[in-house]
Amino acid sequence: SVSMESNSGTVYLVHSSNDSNDTATIRTLFNRWFLVLTLGLLNVSNAALWITYSAIADYTQLFYNVTADGVNWLALVYPLASLVFGLPTAYCLDRLGVRTGLLIGAIFSASGGAMRYASAILAQPSFSLALAGQITAAIAQPFFMFSPTAVASEFPVSQRATANTLGSMSNPLGILLTNILSPLLVKSKTDLPLVSLVYFIAAAAALLFSVVTSIFTRQAPAPGVAGSELHQSAAAQHLTFWLSIRACLTNRAFGLLLLAVGAGMGLFTALSALLEQILCPYGYSDQFAGICGAVLIGAGLVGAGVAGAVADYTKRFITLSKVSFSLAAATSAAFAALIGRPNSHAAVVSSIAAFGAFGFAFYPIALELGVEATHPVGEAVSTGLLVLAGQLASVVLMVAGQVLATPTATTALTACAVPPPMDYSLACLVFAGMAAVLAILYTLMFNTDYKRQEAEKRQLDAAKAAAVLLARLLLRSGMLRLALGRMSRLEDMLICQLFGAFYCGLVGLDFTVCLFFDH
């Protein structure tokens, strides 16, 4: 039998002399999901390289003999590298393909991990080499952050959201695991070589998966009308890479999304990188800060999953985005108000969990709205610009946080290993105020048409009309009766049904739509 996928993921079977195409279908499914697994491993390992030192900032200061600002630069180079290499990376992915792009990123990521480990095992630990390793690994991040939509485009529409979510949420999953693992591995400054080795091994393993993916898997054609024709709609309308960028930047709705997504990603990045320094002056340990970081990501992953399911069911993306962004801003204000209270562990954890849940719920919905608002611009372009806005905001907020930080009035409560600790409460209040203002503007002003969904509906309606027209022409002309004239009525009906299933598969329709062939 020969298997064939439709736009909805339905598999149609028609007669064939062998099962070679069944094997090809299984191989295609394996290639797709192995690619998702590879992207997930690359994102997790690269995120671990990014956030390693921030989770153990005090021990990093002692090991490399640098200031807190020096440790912060180890995290800050990531968004800076994305700003510098973001557009070239998007162009590279567009021209060379996602598999080659992931392999290039994996080489940079593993090389950066190796340099970091080398900096820790020298007789005299080298902060300069560690920083160079961070920069090298940071160049890889845009290759991974921009790829989920390209990876998901190889799936049927019914599986595309799942593939996209798995690919994009693997980055915060890596941050979550690092926030848990790093404080457990590092009990003193002498443990820095160990943690550097662990994360280098993870990056090297991800590189191996990328090599296997690049050599032994090949790109599968996107099935169905929405997957193949709609994916090429930007090219069909002569939107080049630079014209697509211009179309995004001149779109009012997309401009509001840039501000909202940028602020949300920037606030998340700043809190993730500075969390230990924010909490330790008030008596909260590194272990508690690691727990808070893990709760932030864990609650966020749950929130993103729930929001995605609700959005798929209700299709009310705009309403959900406004509610989630507003609640994320409110809970960030609650966190800013609570951090100055000693021994308020439960309240601090609850506020940061709520911020993670609502903030992560907003992110995937906002990416979908970016695609809807800018169609027929390609998904990678709109997603890349939103991610770049987040990286720019991350740089601004992390620098602003250090500028706004003030010396702690008293060290009686501090749990910081390196005195004197800095007070980030003013910075957190300023960040919360910024989020509140943007939430008000976004709620009042944002609106857009669902342009991609409307285009998909038009194409599906056209395919249905074409199928009905062809069926009528065939039946009226008597071609099937002439070819099957000696067969019984039942056999004639079955052959017609198989032909209808075959044609409906070609145009991407579910088989149930084609039951008119029974008549």
mmCIF file of N, CA, C and O in Angstrom, residues 145-146 148-149 254 363 367 371 378-388:
data_model
loop_
_atom_site.group_PDB
_atom_site.id
_atom_site.type_symbol
_atom_site.label_atom_id
_atom_site.label_comp_id
_atom_site.label_asym_id
_atom_site.label_seq_id
_atom_site.Cartn_x
_atom_site.Cartn_y
_atom_site.Cartn_z
ATOM 1 N N MET A 145 17.167 29.745 18.369
ATOM 2 C CA MET A 145 15.959 30.481 18.728
ATOM 3 C C MET A 145 15.081 30.776 17.511
ATOM 4 O O MET A 145 13.860 30.879 17.627
ATOM 5 N N PHE A 146 15.678 30.916 16.330
ATOM 6 C CA PHE A 146 14.928 31.244 15.120
ATOM 7 C C PHE A 146 14.417 30.013 14.380
ATOM 8 O O PHE A 146 13.680 30.143 13.412
ATOM 9 N N PRO A 148 12.548 27.067 15.438
ATOM 10 C CA PRO A 148 11.340 26.260 15.666
ATOM 11 C C PRO A 148 10.289 26.364 14.578
ATOM 12 O O PRO A 148 9.686 25.347 14.201
ATOM 13 N N THR A 149 10.031 27.548 14.028
ATOM 14 C CA THR A 149 9.011 27.658 12.984
ATOM 15 C C THR A 149 9.441 26.945 11.709
ATOM 16 O O THR A 149 8.616 26.347 11.015
ATOM 17 N N PHE A 254 2.122 44.987 14.570
ATOM 18 C CA PHE A 254 3.381 44.305 14.838
ATOM 19 C C PHE A 254 4.305 45.179 15.676
ATOM 20 O O PHE A 254 5.071 44.674 16.505
ATOM 21 N N TYR A 363 3.932 34.623 25.543
ATOM 22 C CA TYR A 363 4.969 34.522 24.516
ATOM 23 C C TYR A 363 4.528 33.742 23.270
ATOM 24 O O TYR A 363 4.608 34.276 22.153
ATOM 25 N N LEU A 367 3.790 35.278 19.404
ATOM 26 C CA LEU A 367 4.449 34.840 18.178
ATOM 27 C C LEU A 367 3.428 34.483 17.102
ATOM 28 O O LEU A 367 3.618 34.803 15.919
ATOM 29 N N VAL A 371 2.756 36.383 13.330
ATOM 30 C CA VAL A 371 2.599 35.758 12.013
ATOM 31 C C VAL A 371 1.280 36.183 11.378
ATOM 32 O O VAL A 371 1.230 36.497 10.180
ATOM 33 N N GLY A 378 7.174 35.635 5.866
ATOM 34 C CA GLY A 378 7.533 34.325 6.388
ATOM 35 C C GLY A 378 7.598 34.304 7.906
ATOM 36 O O GLY A 378 7.942 35.295 8.546
ATOM 37 N N GLU A 379 7.287 33.123 8.464
ATOM 38 C CA GLU A 379 7.256 32.989 9.921
ATOM 39 C C GLU A 379 8.602 33.286 10.560
ATOM 40 O O GLU A 379 8.674 33.888 11.634
ATOM 41 N N ALA A 380 9.696 32.848 9.916
ATOM 42 C CA ALA A 380 11.014 33.047 10.511
ATOM 43 C C ALA A 380 11.366 34.528 10.626
ATOM 44 O O ALA A 380 12.055 34.933 11.565
ATOM 45 N N VAL A 381 10.892 35.344 9.685
ATOM 46 C CA VAL A 381 11.220 36.770 9.716
ATOM 47 C C VAL A 381 10.503 37.454 10.868
ATOM 48 O O VAL A 381 11.121 38.165 11.671
ATOM 49 N N SER A 382 9.188 37.247 10.978
ATOM 50 C CA SER A 382 8.445 37.911 12.050
ATOM 51 C C SER A 382 8.893 37.397 13.421
ATOM 52 O O SER A 382 9.087 38.188 14.363
ATOM 53 N N THR A 383 9.103 36.088 13.544
ATOM 54 C CA THR A 383 9.557 35.535 14.819
ATOM 55 C C THR A 383 10.950 36.047 15.162
ATOM 56 O O THR A 383 11.229 36.409 16.315
ATOM 57 N N GLY A 384 11.827 36.092 14.173
ATOM 58 C CA GLY A 384 13.180 36.585 14.420
ATOM 59 C C GLY A 384 13.203 38.015 14.901
ATOM 60 O O GLY A 384 13.958 38.371 15.813
ATOM 61 N N LEU A 385 12.374 38.867 14.312
ATOM 62 C CA LEU A 385 12.334 40.265 14.742
ATOM 63 C C LEU A 385 11.807 40.392 16.167
ATOM 64 O O LEU A 385 12.300 41.218 16.951
ATOM 65 N N LEU A 386 10.808 39.589 16.527
ATOM 66 C CA LEU A 386 10.295 39.628 17.899
ATOM 67 C C LEU A 386 11.357 39.165 18.894
ATOM 68 O O LEU A 386 11.518 39.761 19.967
ATOM 69 N N VAL A 387 12.101 38.109 18.536
ATOM 70 C CA VAL A 387 13.168 37.636 19.420
ATOM 71 C C VAL A 387 14.264 38.687 19.548
ATOM 72 O O VAL A 387 14.792 38.934 20.648
ATOM 73 N N LEU A 388 14.614 39.338 18.436
ATOM 74 C CA LEU A 388 15.634 40.384 18.492
ATOM 75 C C LEU A 388 15.190 41.552 19.369
ATOM 76 O O LEU A 388 16.005 42.142 20.088
#
